[in-house]
Short mmCIF file of C-alpha atoms (C1' of nucleotides) in Angstrom, two decimals:
data_model
loop_
_atom_site.label_atom_id
_atom_site.label_comp_id
_atom_site.label_asym_id
_atom_site.label_seq_id
_atom_site.Cartn_x
_atom_site.Cartn_y
_atom_site.Cartn_z
CA UNK A 1 80.38 144.69 113.40
CA UNK A 2 82.59 146.48 110.98
CA UNK A 3 84.49 148.32 113.71
CA UNK A 4 85.26 151.89 112.88
CA UNK A 5 88.84 151.04 112.11
CA UNK A 6 89.08 152.87 108.85
CA UNK A 7 92.76 152.38 108.36
CA UNK A 8 93.07 153.83 104.91
CA UNK A 9 96.72 152.98 104.52
CA UNK A 10 97.45 154.58 101.19
CA UNK A 11 94.19 153.44 99.70
CA UNK A 12 92.27 155.56 97.25
CA UNK A 13 89.82 157.82 99.00
CA UNK A 14 86.32 158.44 97.82
CA UNK A 15 87.51 161.33 95.69
CA UNK A 16 89.10 158.93 93.26
CA UNK A 17 85.91 157.10 92.47
CA UNK A 18 84.18 157.29 89.16
CA UNK A 19 81.12 159.43 89.68
CA UNK A 20 78.83 156.59 88.67
CA UNK A 21 79.92 154.54 91.65
CA UNK A 22 78.31 156.59 94.38
CA UNK A 23 75.54 158.57 92.80
CA UNK A 24 73.87 160.90 95.25
CA UNK A 25 74.66 158.47 98.06
CA UNK A 26 76.69 160.07 100.73
CA UNK A 27 78.21 157.46 102.97
CA UNK A 28 81.35 156.84 104.94
CA UNK A 29 83.97 154.85 103.08
CA UNK A 30 85.75 152.20 105.10
CA UNK A 31 88.59 149.83 104.25
CA UNK A 32 88.66 146.23 105.29
CA UNK A 33 91.57 143.84 105.57
CA UNK A 34 91.41 140.44 103.94
CA UNK A 35 88.88 138.34 105.79
CA UNK A 36 87.62 141.21 107.90
CA UNK A 37 83.92 141.27 108.67
CA UNK A 38 81.66 144.08 107.51
CA UNK A 39 78.58 142.76 109.27
CA UNK A 40 77.98 139.42 110.92
CA UNK A 41 74.88 137.27 110.81
CA UNK A 42 72.68 138.48 113.63
CA UNK A 43 73.90 142.07 113.60
CA UNK A 44 71.19 144.71 113.48
CA UNK A 45 70.43 146.00 110.00
CA UNK A 46 71.56 149.57 110.37
CA UNK A 47 73.14 150.15 106.99
CA UNK A 48 73.20 149.33 103.36
CA UNK A 49 76.54 148.89 101.67
CA UNK A 50 78.07 149.55 98.34
CA UNK A 51 81.36 148.12 97.19
CA UNK A 52 83.92 150.70 96.17
CA UNK A 53 86.97 148.57 95.54
CA UNK A 54 87.97 144.94 95.83
CA UNK A 55 85.88 141.87 96.47
CA UNK A 56 83.46 140.94 99.24
CA UNK A 57 81.54 137.77 99.94
CA UNK A 58 78.27 137.03 101.69
CA UNK A 59 78.38 133.80 103.66
CA UNK A 60 76.12 131.77 105.87
CA UNK A 61 76.83 128.89 108.22
CA UNK A 62 74.77 126.00 109.49
CA UNK A 63 74.96 125.35 113.24
CA UNK A 64 77.35 122.48 112.59
CA UNK A 65 79.69 124.55 110.47
CA UNK A 66 78.80 123.86 106.88
CA UNK A 67 79.34 126.98 104.87
CA UNK A 68 77.55 128.48 101.89
CA UNK A 69 78.80 131.48 99.96
CA UNK A 70 75.73 133.30 98.83
CA UNK A 71 77.28 135.92 96.61
CA UNK A 72 80.43 137.77 95.64
CA UNK A 73 80.19 141.53 95.44
CA UNK A 74 82.32 143.59 93.09
CA UNK A 75 82.64 147.39 92.83
CA UNK A 76 79.29 149.04 92.31
CA UNK A 77 77.29 146.22 93.88
CA UNK A 78 74.77 146.97 96.56
CA UNK A 79 74.43 144.71 99.53
CA UNK A 80 72.90 144.51 102.95
CA UNK A 81 69.41 144.56 101.44
CA UNK A 82 67.82 142.38 104.07
CA UNK A 83 64.46 142.73 105.72
CA UNK A 84 63.75 142.42 109.43
CA UNK A 85 65.96 143.66 112.16
CA UNK A 86 69.02 141.48 111.82
CA UNK A 87 71.34 140.35 109.07
CA UNK A 88 71.01 136.80 107.88
CA UNK A 89 74.34 136.85 106.07
CA UNK A 90 77.85 137.69 107.12
CA UNK A 91 79.59 140.05 104.73
CA UNK A 92 83.39 139.82 104.64
CA UNK A 93 86.18 141.28 102.60
CA UNK A 94 87.81 138.63 100.41
CA UNK A 95 90.91 140.65 99.77
CA UNK A 96 91.75 144.07 101.08
CA UNK A 97 88.78 146.13 99.92
CA UNK A 98 86.68 149.20 100.61
CA UNK A 99 83.00 149.70 101.13
CA UNK A 100 80.67 152.68 101.37
CA UNK A 101 78.43 152.52 104.42
CA UNK A 102 74.99 153.89 103.74
CA UNK A 103 72.90 154.43 106.86
CA UNK A 104 69.39 153.08 106.47
CA UNK A 105 67.86 155.85 108.50
CA UNK A 106 68.92 158.29 105.89
CA UNK A 107 67.04 156.33 103.27
CA UNK A 108 63.96 155.99 105.33
CA UNK A 109 63.86 159.72 105.67
CA UNK A 110 64.17 160.00 101.93
CA UNK A 111 61.51 157.39 101.19
CA UNK A 112 59.81 159.92 98.98
CA UNK A 113 62.80 160.31 96.74
CA UNK A 114 61.87 158.22 93.70
CA UNK A 115 65.48 157.84 92.64
CA UNK A 116 66.57 156.37 95.93
CA UNK A 117 63.58 154.10 95.91
CA UNK A 118 64.07 152.73 92.47
CA UNK A 119 67.78 152.23 93.10
CA UNK A 120 67.06 150.16 96.18
CA UNK A 121 64.24 148.26 94.54
CA UNK A 122 66.32 147.64 91.46
CA UNK A 123 69.12 146.32 93.65
CA UNK A 124 66.81 143.92 95.41
CA UNK A 125 65.16 142.54 92.29
CA UNK A 126 68.47 142.22 90.52
CA UNK A 127 69.87 140.25 93.41
CA UNK A 128 66.80 138.08 93.25
CA UNK A 129 67.31 137.41 89.55
CA UNK A 130 70.92 136.42 90.08
CA UNK A 131 69.94 134.20 92.95
CA UNK A 132 67.44 132.36 90.80
CA UNK A 133 70.23 131.41 88.43
CA UNK A 134 72.50 130.51 91.28
CA UNK A 135 69.93 128.26 92.86
CA UNK A 136 69.03 126.60 89.59
CA UNK A 137 72.68 125.83 89.12
CA UNK A 138 73.19 124.48 92.61
CA UNK A 139 70.06 122.40 92.52
CA UNK A 140 70.36 120.81 89.16
CA UNK A 141 73.89 120.88 87.78
CA UNK A 142 76.93 118.64 87.80
CA UNK A 143 80.28 119.77 89.12
CA UNK A 144 81.50 120.55 85.60
CA UNK A 145 78.46 122.61 84.80
CA UNK A 146 78.82 124.53 88.03
CA UNK A 147 82.41 125.51 87.50
CA UNK A 148 81.74 126.34 83.86
CA UNK A 149 78.87 128.54 84.98
CA UNK A 150 81.10 130.27 87.47
CA UNK A 151 83.89 130.95 84.98
CA UNK A 152 81.43 132.09 82.33
CA UNK A 153 79.88 134.51 84.79
CA UNK A 154 83.25 135.91 85.80
CA UNK A 155 84.22 136.27 82.17
CA UNK A 156 81.00 138.14 81.42
CA UNK A 157 81.52 140.44 84.38
CA UNK A 158 85.09 141.12 83.52
CA UNK A 159 84.24 142.75 80.24
CA UNK A 160 84.13 141.95 76.61
CA UNK A 161 87.25 140.04 75.66
CA UNK A 162 86.62 136.78 73.92
CA UNK A 163 89.45 134.92 75.63
CA UNK A 164 89.72 136.70 78.95
CA UNK A 165 92.24 136.09 81.66
CA UNK A 166 90.54 136.01 85.01
CA UNK A 167 92.21 136.78 88.26
CA UNK A 168 90.50 134.86 91.02
CA UNK A 169 90.61 136.98 94.13
CA UNK A 170 88.86 134.28 96.13
CA UNK A 171 90.43 131.00 97.09
CA UNK A 172 89.25 127.51 96.22
CA UNK A 173 87.27 127.12 99.40
CA UNK A 174 85.18 130.17 98.55
CA UNK A 175 84.51 128.85 95.07
CA UNK A 176 83.57 125.47 96.48
CA UNK A 177 81.16 126.99 98.98
CA UNK A 178 79.70 129.25 96.32
CA UNK A 179 79.02 126.31 94.03
CA UNK A 180 77.93 123.86 96.70
CA UNK A 181 80.87 121.53 96.06
CA UNK A 182 83.82 120.28 98.04
CA UNK A 183 87.15 121.97 97.55
CA UNK A 184 88.60 118.76 96.11
CA UNK A 185 85.92 118.54 93.46
CA UNK A 186 86.56 122.14 92.46
CA UNK A 187 90.25 121.43 92.15
CA UNK A 188 89.70 118.27 90.12
CA UNK A 189 87.31 120.07 87.80
CA UNK A 190 89.84 122.84 87.18
CA UNK A 191 92.35 120.17 86.26
CA UNK A 192 89.81 118.49 84.02
CA UNK A 193 89.11 121.72 82.16
CA UNK A 194 92.82 122.28 81.75
CA UNK A 195 93.37 118.77 80.42
CA UNK A 196 90.56 119.25 77.92
CA UNK A 197 92.06 122.51 76.72
CA UNK A 198 89.20 124.70 77.86
CA UNK A 199 91.37 126.80 80.12
CA UNK A 200 94.96 127.46 81.05
CA UNK A 201 96.18 127.78 84.61
CA UNK A 202 99.39 129.77 84.47
CA UNK A 203 98.96 130.32 88.18
CA UNK A 204 96.52 128.97 90.74
CA UNK A 205 94.72 132.26 90.93
CA UNK A 206 94.92 132.99 87.21
CA UNK A 207 92.58 131.42 84.70
CA UNK A 208 93.02 131.96 81.01
CA UNK A 209 89.84 131.08 79.19
CA UNK A 210 90.65 129.29 75.96
CA UNK A 211 87.23 128.00 74.93
CA UNK A 212 84.58 130.34 76.21
CA UNK A 213 82.10 128.81 73.79
CA UNK A 214 82.53 125.36 75.28
CA UNK A 215 82.33 126.65 78.83
CA UNK A 216 79.23 128.65 78.02
CA UNK A 217 77.56 125.60 76.57
CA UNK A 218 78.39 123.55 79.62
CA UNK A 219 77.15 126.36 81.83
CA UNK A 220 73.84 126.51 79.99
CA UNK A 221 73.27 122.97 81.23
CA UNK A 222 72.27 121.89 77.79
CA UNK A 223 73.27 118.28 77.64
CA UNK A 224 71.57 117.82 74.31
CA UNK A 225 73.68 120.43 72.62
CA UNK A 226 76.27 119.39 70.06
CA UNK A 227 79.35 118.12 71.89
CA UNK A 228 81.56 121.19 71.35
CA UNK A 229 83.23 122.16 68.11
CA UNK A 230 85.74 124.82 67.43
CA UNK A 231 83.70 127.66 66.02
CA UNK A 232 84.33 131.08 67.41
CA UNK A 233 81.91 131.99 70.09
CA UNK A 234 81.07 135.46 68.86
CA UNK A 235 82.68 136.34 65.53
CA UNK A 236 83.36 140.03 65.12
CA UNK A 237 80.73 141.53 62.83
CA UNK A 238 83.41 143.69 61.22
CA UNK A 239 85.57 140.68 60.39
CA UNK A 240 82.58 138.75 59.13
CA UNK A 241 81.87 141.46 56.57
CA UNK A 242 85.16 140.82 54.79
CA UNK B 1 50.37 134.56 78.91
CA UNK B 2 47.63 134.19 81.43
CA UNK B 3 44.83 134.32 78.87
CA UNK B 4 41.90 136.37 79.97
CA UNK B 5 39.83 133.27 80.54
CA UNK B 6 38.51 134.17 83.93
CA UNK B 7 36.16 131.24 84.27
CA UNK B 8 35.04 131.82 87.83
CA UNK B 9 32.92 128.69 88.04
CA UNK B 10 31.44 129.04 91.47
CA UNK B 11 34.67 130.39 92.95
CA UNK B 12 34.70 133.07 95.58
CA UNK B 13 34.99 136.51 94.09
CA UNK B 14 37.18 139.25 95.41
CA UNK B 15 34.42 140.38 97.71
CA UNK B 16 35.03 137.39 99.93
CA UNK B 17 38.65 138.20 100.62
CA UNK B 18 39.89 139.31 103.97
CA UNK B 19 40.64 142.99 103.63
CA UNK B 20 44.30 142.44 104.49
CA UNK B 21 44.80 140.42 101.31
CA UNK B 22 44.51 143.23 98.80
CA UNK B 23 45.27 146.40 100.65
CA UNK B 24 44.92 149.47 98.48
CA UNK B 25 45.88 147.41 95.44
CA UNK B 26 43.19 147.40 92.85
CA UNK B 27 43.78 144.65 90.30
CA UNK B 28 41.79 142.24 88.21
CA UNK B 29 41.25 138.87 89.83
CA UNK B 30 41.65 135.86 87.59
CA UNK B 31 41.15 132.14 88.18
CA UNK B 32 43.50 129.50 86.87
CA UNK B 33 42.93 125.81 86.33
CA UNK B 34 45.37 123.30 87.76
CA UNK B 35 48.61 123.57 85.84
CA UNK B 36 47.57 126.67 83.96
CA UNK B 37 50.24 129.25 83.31
CA UNK B 38 50.07 132.76 84.72
CA UNK B 39 53.19 133.98 82.95
CA UNK B 40 55.83 132.04 81.09
CA UNK B 41 59.56 132.51 81.15
CA UNK B 42 60.31 135.09 78.48
CA UNK B 43 57.00 136.93 78.71
CA UNK B 44 57.24 140.69 79.10
CA UNK B 45 57.02 141.89 82.68
CA UNK B 46 53.77 143.80 82.51
CA UNK B 47 52.31 142.96 85.89
CA UNK B 48 52.92 142.05 89.46
CA UNK B 49 50.78 139.36 91.03
CA UNK B 50 49.30 138.58 94.36
CA UNK B 51 47.85 135.23 95.30
CA UNK B 52 44.26 135.35 96.41
CA UNK B 53 43.43 131.67 96.83
CA UNK B 54 45.11 128.34 96.25
CA UNK B 55 48.71 127.54 95.46
CA UNK B 56 51.05 128.66 92.71
CA UNK B 57 54.58 127.65 91.84
CA UNK B 58 57.46 129.43 90.13
CA UNK B 59 59.50 127.10 87.94
CA UNK B 60 62.49 127.28 85.67
CA UNK B 61 63.84 124.83 83.11
CA UNK B 62 67.27 124.16 81.69
CA UNK B 63 67.46 123.80 77.90
CA UNK B 64 67.61 120.02 78.29
CA UNK B 65 64.56 119.85 80.50
CA UNK B 66 65.80 119.73 84.06
CA UNK B 67 63.34 121.52 86.26
CA UNK B 68 63.73 123.62 89.37
CA UNK B 69 60.82 124.86 91.45
CA UNK B 70 61.92 128.19 92.79
CA UNK B 71 59.05 128.93 95.15
CA UNK B 72 55.52 128.13 96.15
CA UNK B 73 53.17 131.04 96.61
CA UNK B 74 50.27 130.97 99.05
CA UNK B 75 47.50 133.54 99.58
CA UNK B 76 48.88 136.97 100.29
CA UNK B 77 52.20 136.33 98.58
CA UNK B 78 53.50 138.77 96.03
CA UNK B 79 55.19 137.54 92.91
CA UNK B 80 56.39 138.69 89.53
CA UNK B 81 59.01 140.94 91.14
CA UNK B 82 61.55 140.57 88.40
CA UNK B 83 63.76 143.23 86.86
CA UNK B 84 64.41 143.70 83.17
CA UNK B 85 61.87 143.30 80.45
CA UNK B 86 61.07 139.62 80.57
CA UNK B 87 60.18 137.05 83.17
CA UNK B 88 62.83 134.56 84.12
CA UNK B 89 60.40 132.23 85.84
CA UNK B 90 57.20 130.57 84.76
CA UNK B 91 54.38 130.98 87.26
CA UNK B 92 51.74 128.27 87.23
CA UNK B 93 48.73 127.30 89.31
CA UNK B 94 49.37 124.12 91.26
CA UNK B 95 45.72 123.48 91.95
CA UNK B 96 42.77 125.54 90.85
CA UNK B 97 43.62 128.96 92.23
CA UNK B 98 43.10 132.69 91.82
CA UNK B 99 45.47 135.58 91.43
CA UNK B 100 45.19 139.34 91.48
CA UNK B 101 46.86 140.96 88.48
CA UNK B 102 48.53 144.23 89.35
CA UNK B 103 49.61 146.25 86.32
CA UNK B 104 53.12 147.58 86.72
CA UNK B 105 52.31 150.80 84.93
CA UNK B 106 49.97 151.69 87.70
CA UNK B 107 52.75 151.35 90.21
CA UNK B 108 55.20 153.31 88.22
CA UNK B 109 52.77 156.16 88.15
CA UNK B 110 52.47 155.89 91.90
CA UNK B 111 56.20 155.73 92.49
CA UNK B 112 55.82 158.59 94.92
CA UNK B 113 53.42 156.72 97.12
CA UNK B 114 55.63 155.59 100.01
CA UNK B 115 53.27 152.81 101.00
CA UNK B 116 53.31 151.20 97.60
CA UNK B 117 57.05 151.53 97.49
CA UNK B 118 57.73 149.95 100.80
CA UNK B 119 55.30 147.14 100.06
CA UNK B 120 57.14 146.32 96.84
CA UNK B 121 60.54 146.69 98.40
CA UNK B 122 59.51 144.63 101.37
CA UNK B 123 58.23 141.94 99.03
CA UNK B 124 61.49 141.83 97.16
CA UNK B 125 63.74 141.70 100.20
CA UNK B 126 61.55 139.14 101.87
CA UNK B 127 61.73 136.94 98.79
CA UNK B 128 65.49 137.38 98.89
CA UNK B 129 65.66 136.28 102.52
CA UNK B 130 63.63 133.17 101.85
CA UNK B 131 65.76 132.38 98.86
CA UNK B 132 68.92 132.56 100.92
CA UNK B 133 67.55 129.84 103.17
CA UNK B 134 66.40 127.84 100.20
CA UNK B 135 69.79 128.02 98.54
CA UNK B 136 71.64 127.16 101.73
CA UNK B 137 69.45 124.11 102.03
CA UNK B 138 69.89 123.00 98.45
CA UNK B 139 73.60 123.56 98.48
CA UNK B 140 74.57 121.98 101.75
CA UNK B 141 71.91 119.57 103.02
CA UNK B 142 71.18 115.87 102.79
CA UNK B 143 67.89 114.51 101.48
CA UNK B 144 66.57 114.05 104.99
CA UNK B 145 67.45 117.56 106.01
CA UNK B 146 65.82 118.95 102.90
CA UNK B 147 62.51 117.23 103.41
CA UNK B 148 62.56 118.05 107.12
CA UNK B 149 63.17 121.68 106.20
CA UNK B 150 60.28 121.63 103.78
CA UNK B 151 57.84 120.09 106.25
CA UNK B 152 58.96 122.42 109.02
CA UNK B 153 58.42 125.40 106.75
CA UNK B 154 54.96 124.23 105.77
CA UNK B 155 54.10 123.62 109.40
CA UNK B 156 55.25 127.11 110.32
CA UNK B 157 53.26 128.64 107.51
CA UNK B 158 50.15 126.69 108.35
CA UNK B 159 49.79 128.29 111.73
CA UNK B 160 50.50 127.54 115.31
CA UNK B 161 49.51 123.98 116.09
CA UNK B 162 52.26 121.92 117.59
CA UNK B 163 51.33 118.73 115.72
CA UNK B 164 49.82 120.06 112.52
CA UNK B 165 48.30 118.07 109.73
CA UNK B 166 49.51 119.36 106.40
CA UNK B 167 47.64 119.00 103.17
CA UNK B 168 50.13 118.91 100.33
CA UNK B 169 48.54 120.59 97.36
CA UNK B 170 51.58 119.89 95.23
CA UNK B 171 52.61 116.49 94.01
CA UNK B 172 55.85 114.67 94.70
CA UNK B 173 57.50 115.91 91.54
CA UNK B 174 57.03 119.52 92.63
CA UNK B 175 58.49 118.77 96.03
CA UNK B 176 61.43 117.00 94.43
CA UNK B 177 62.12 119.90 92.09
CA UNK B 178 61.76 122.37 94.92
CA UNK B 179 64.30 120.51 97.03
CA UNK B 180 66.67 119.59 94.23
CA UNK B 181 66.07 115.87 94.63
CA UNK B 182 64.67 113.08 92.52
CA UNK B 183 61.09 112.06 93.04
CA UNK B 184 62.20 108.62 94.23
CA UNK B 185 64.40 110.08 96.92
CA UNK B 186 61.55 112.25 98.15
CA UNK B 187 59.32 109.22 98.32
CA UNK B 188 61.90 107.16 100.15
CA UNK B 189 62.51 109.94 102.64
CA UNK B 190 58.81 110.25 103.39
CA UNK B 191 58.76 106.54 104.09
CA UNK B 192 61.83 106.86 106.28
CA UNK B 193 60.23 109.60 108.37
CA UNK B 194 57.11 107.50 108.72
CA UNK B 195 59.09 104.45 109.82
CA UNK B 196 60.93 106.55 112.38
CA UNK B 197 57.68 107.85 113.78
CA UNK B 198 58.29 111.47 112.82
CA UNK B 199 55.21 111.71 110.65
CA UNK B 200 52.10 109.84 109.69
CA UNK B 201 50.88 109.50 106.13
CA UNK B 202 47.15 108.78 106.33
CA UNK B 203 46.98 109.68 102.67
CA UNK B 204 49.61 110.47 100.07
CA UNK B 205 48.74 114.13 100.18
CA UNK B 206 48.21 114.31 103.91
CA UNK B 207 51.09 114.57 106.37
CA UNK B 208 50.51 114.46 110.06
CA UNK B 209 53.50 115.83 111.91
CA UNK B 210 54.20 113.78 115.00
CA UNK B 211 57.61 115.06 116.03
CA UNK B 212 57.97 118.65 114.95
CA UNK B 213 60.90 119.02 117.30
CA UNK B 214 62.86 116.29 115.61
CA UNK B 215 62.04 117.59 112.14
CA UNK B 216 63.02 121.10 113.15
CA UNK B 217 66.34 119.87 114.44
CA UNK B 218 67.01 117.99 111.24
CA UNK B 219 65.99 121.04 109.24
CA UNK B 220 68.42 123.22 111.14
CA UNK B 221 71.17 121.08 109.69
CA UNK B 222 72.76 120.66 113.04
CA UNK B 223 74.44 117.31 112.91
CA UNK B 224 76.12 117.91 116.24
CA UNK B 225 72.86 118.37 118.05
CA UNK B 226 71.71 115.74 120.51
CA UNK B 227 70.25 112.87 118.53
CA UNK B 228 66.56 113.64 119.21
CA UNK B 229 64.81 113.17 122.50
CA UNK B 230 61.18 113.50 123.27
CA UNK B 231 60.94 116.91 124.87
CA UNK B 232 58.15 119.11 123.71
CA UNK B 233 59.25 121.47 121.07
CA UNK B 234 57.79 124.62 122.60
CA UNK B 235 56.37 124.04 126.06
CA UNK B 236 53.49 126.34 126.92
CA UNK B 237 54.77 129.14 129.18
CA UNK B 238 51.48 128.96 131.11
CA UNK B 239 51.98 125.28 131.86
CA UNK B 240 55.59 125.87 132.81
CA UNK B 241 54.50 128.35 135.47
CA UNK B 242 52.57 125.67 137.37
"C1'" DC C 1 115.69 127.72 104.72
"C1'" DG C 2 111.69 126.26 107.38
"C1'" DG C 3 106.94 126.41 108.37
"C1'" DA C 4 102.24 127.51 107.39
"C1'" DA C 5 98.70 127.98 104.31
"C1'" DT C 6 96.78 126.71 100.07
"C1'" DG C 7 96.00 123.63 96.36
"C1'" DT C 8 96.22 118.90 94.00
"C1'" DT C 9 95.85 114.06 93.59
"C1'" DG C 10 94.48 109.33 94.87
"C1'" DA C 11 91.62 105.57 96.99
"C1'" DG C 12 87.56 104.18 98.94
"C1'" DA C 13 82.91 105.03 100.92
"C1'" DC C 14 78.44 106.61 100.52
"C1'" DT C 15 74.55 109.34 99.05
"C1'" DA C 16 71.38 110.07 95.75
"C1'" DG C 17 70.25 109.21 90.83
"C1'" DT C 18 68.54 105.96 87.25
"C1'" DC C 19 65.90 102.39 85.48
"C1'" DA C 20 62.39 99.25 86.11
"C1'" DA C 21 58.78 96.89 88.36
"C1'" DC C 22 55.06 97.21 91.24
"C1'" DC C 23 51.11 99.30 94.00
"C1'" DA C 24 47.18 102.53 95.03
"C1'" DT C 25 43.72 105.54 93.79
"C1'" DA C 26 40.40 107.69 91.10
"C1'" DG C 27 37.80 107.90 87.11
"C1'" DT C 28 35.30 105.80 83.22
"C1'" DG C 29 32.35 102.97 80.70
"C1'" DG C 30 30.22 98.56 80.07
"C1'" DC D 1 29.05 96.98 90.49
"C1'" DC D 2 33.09 95.67 88.41
"C1'" DA D 3 36.89 95.47 85.19
"C1'" DC D 4 39.95 98.72 82.74
"C1'" DT D 5 42.88 102.48 82.45
"C1'" DA D 6 45.54 106.53 83.64
"C1'" DT D 7 47.98 108.86 86.91
"C1'" DG D 8 50.65 109.32 90.80
"C1'" DG D 9 53.37 107.17 94.23
"C1'" DT D 10 56.45 103.45 96.24
"C1'" DT D 11 60.02 100.14 96.32
"C1'" DG D 12 64.17 97.58 94.77
"C1'" DA D 13 68.64 96.83 92.39
"C1'" DC D 14 72.20 98.88 90.48
"C1'" DT D 15 75.20 102.83 89.12
"C1'" DA D 16 77.51 107.10 89.08
"C1'" DG D 17 79.08 111.20 90.94
"C1'" DT D 18 80.65 113.53 94.74
"C1'" DC D 19 82.47 113.54 99.44
"C1'" DT D 20 85.82 112.11 102.85
"C1'" DC D 21 90.13 111.10 104.38
"C1'" DA D 22 94.82 111.06 103.57
"C1'" DA D 23 99.08 112.00 101.32
"C1'" DC D 24 101.60 115.00 98.67
"C1'" DA D 25 102.94 119.40 96.08
"C1'" DT D 26 103.26 124.25 95.76
"C1'" DT D 27 103.39 128.91 97.09
"C1'" DC D 28 104.01 132.43 100.29
"C1'" DC D 29 106.29 134.65 103.93
"C1'" DG D 30 109.04 135.33 107.80
#
DNA sequence: CGGAATGTTGAGACTAGTCAACCATAGTGG
DNA sequence: CCACTATGGTTGACTAGTCTCAACATTCCG
């Protein structure tokens, strides 16, 4: 369990949050150290969770130790939306991060509140939609396509910039287990992308995207597409008017 | 779209359904021919669906034609639970089958009905749970483990018998695309299971499970488990008391 | 500076994919 | 009733991509 060790050593309290982050959900906010467990597989499903700060991951293990990372959760993301009495996934903090704990009982009592309902339902269906993509990728893509998909997704999440610099909070093993690859293959594919000029790796945890267009095309798993040329991915409409 | 061609040629009408199948959901029931599309990827999300009879599949394609079967739906299953304005998945009839069409508008109007809400939410989270398993399997399992997982799942769905005979309504290509394998590998693995005495294949579409215990162990992806011995999978408690 | 953890690179093995031939079954029409 | 065909399924030979194991490099931290 997440152990009520809310050691908020100088971390921002709930007061600092943007209002949009915890709308009409009153929950306890708890901080987790890197690697610390929020819930473990098999724990009773007492709460929902919402990320306040930092990065979390949902993982699952086979009996013989193979590991699959099911999702990464960033601020604003809901998680813990599982049916039945026990959690199927373990949720852990990737780096030092904070989470709002939202007791399920409270929601059950408010089952008639349409806003709560649609928020929960929306969360579940949105997770489902993402998972469809994820599964498609794992089931049918090459190593290159998988990593390209991952980087493209991170770039999209991180906001609008056309050549974003991504800070990878997770380590290679997490990426590998998220993409269904071995850590070595992930590493080799990073190197490959660097050698091809698609990215820069100023630091192991820092990825500068140089050719988002090329990555996006790879990610789309469209092997019939033209083999990459140097057009801008999304020319500014303002500039185009000149 | 699903074309209002409800050609109910001698098929059971909704009156024949067990009451539990369409509880308090009043929708039009439509029949589909084998391979016929219920909704296509990109169609607007106007309805939810509930399988009445037969088998449906949810599929997705990459731009270059690779195919992934996301799920099979059997009677009682909900589907069409997707967010946003358009469907991500194509839903098709595998064999000749019927589906209840449940207009979303109707549900929105009944957002305050707690029963409808929990049914929808339950459907979404249950789909999510299944998908977690599915993804774990696709991401981290060998061909043998995947097929064992598939057969074990079908056996569990088909009811209690300890040595069930499964009728596969779907063809090998569907199984392959569901498991993220090639059709040849699926075929070879069937043959392998037969040669090992785990199953019998009286007909291509008929699988007799001989060693559910062994399949279940394979499916659990537990490579450290004892290498299969002939204990009964689930000895009858009554018999054990003797 | 030393040690541990993390990441990269290389060589070889192995699983599953691809391509191609073959087989089985179910219709269809003479 | 029997070719003839179409479809779906199986099998074999070969290939390619990824994993495994091992060595090495780098970064982090005490």
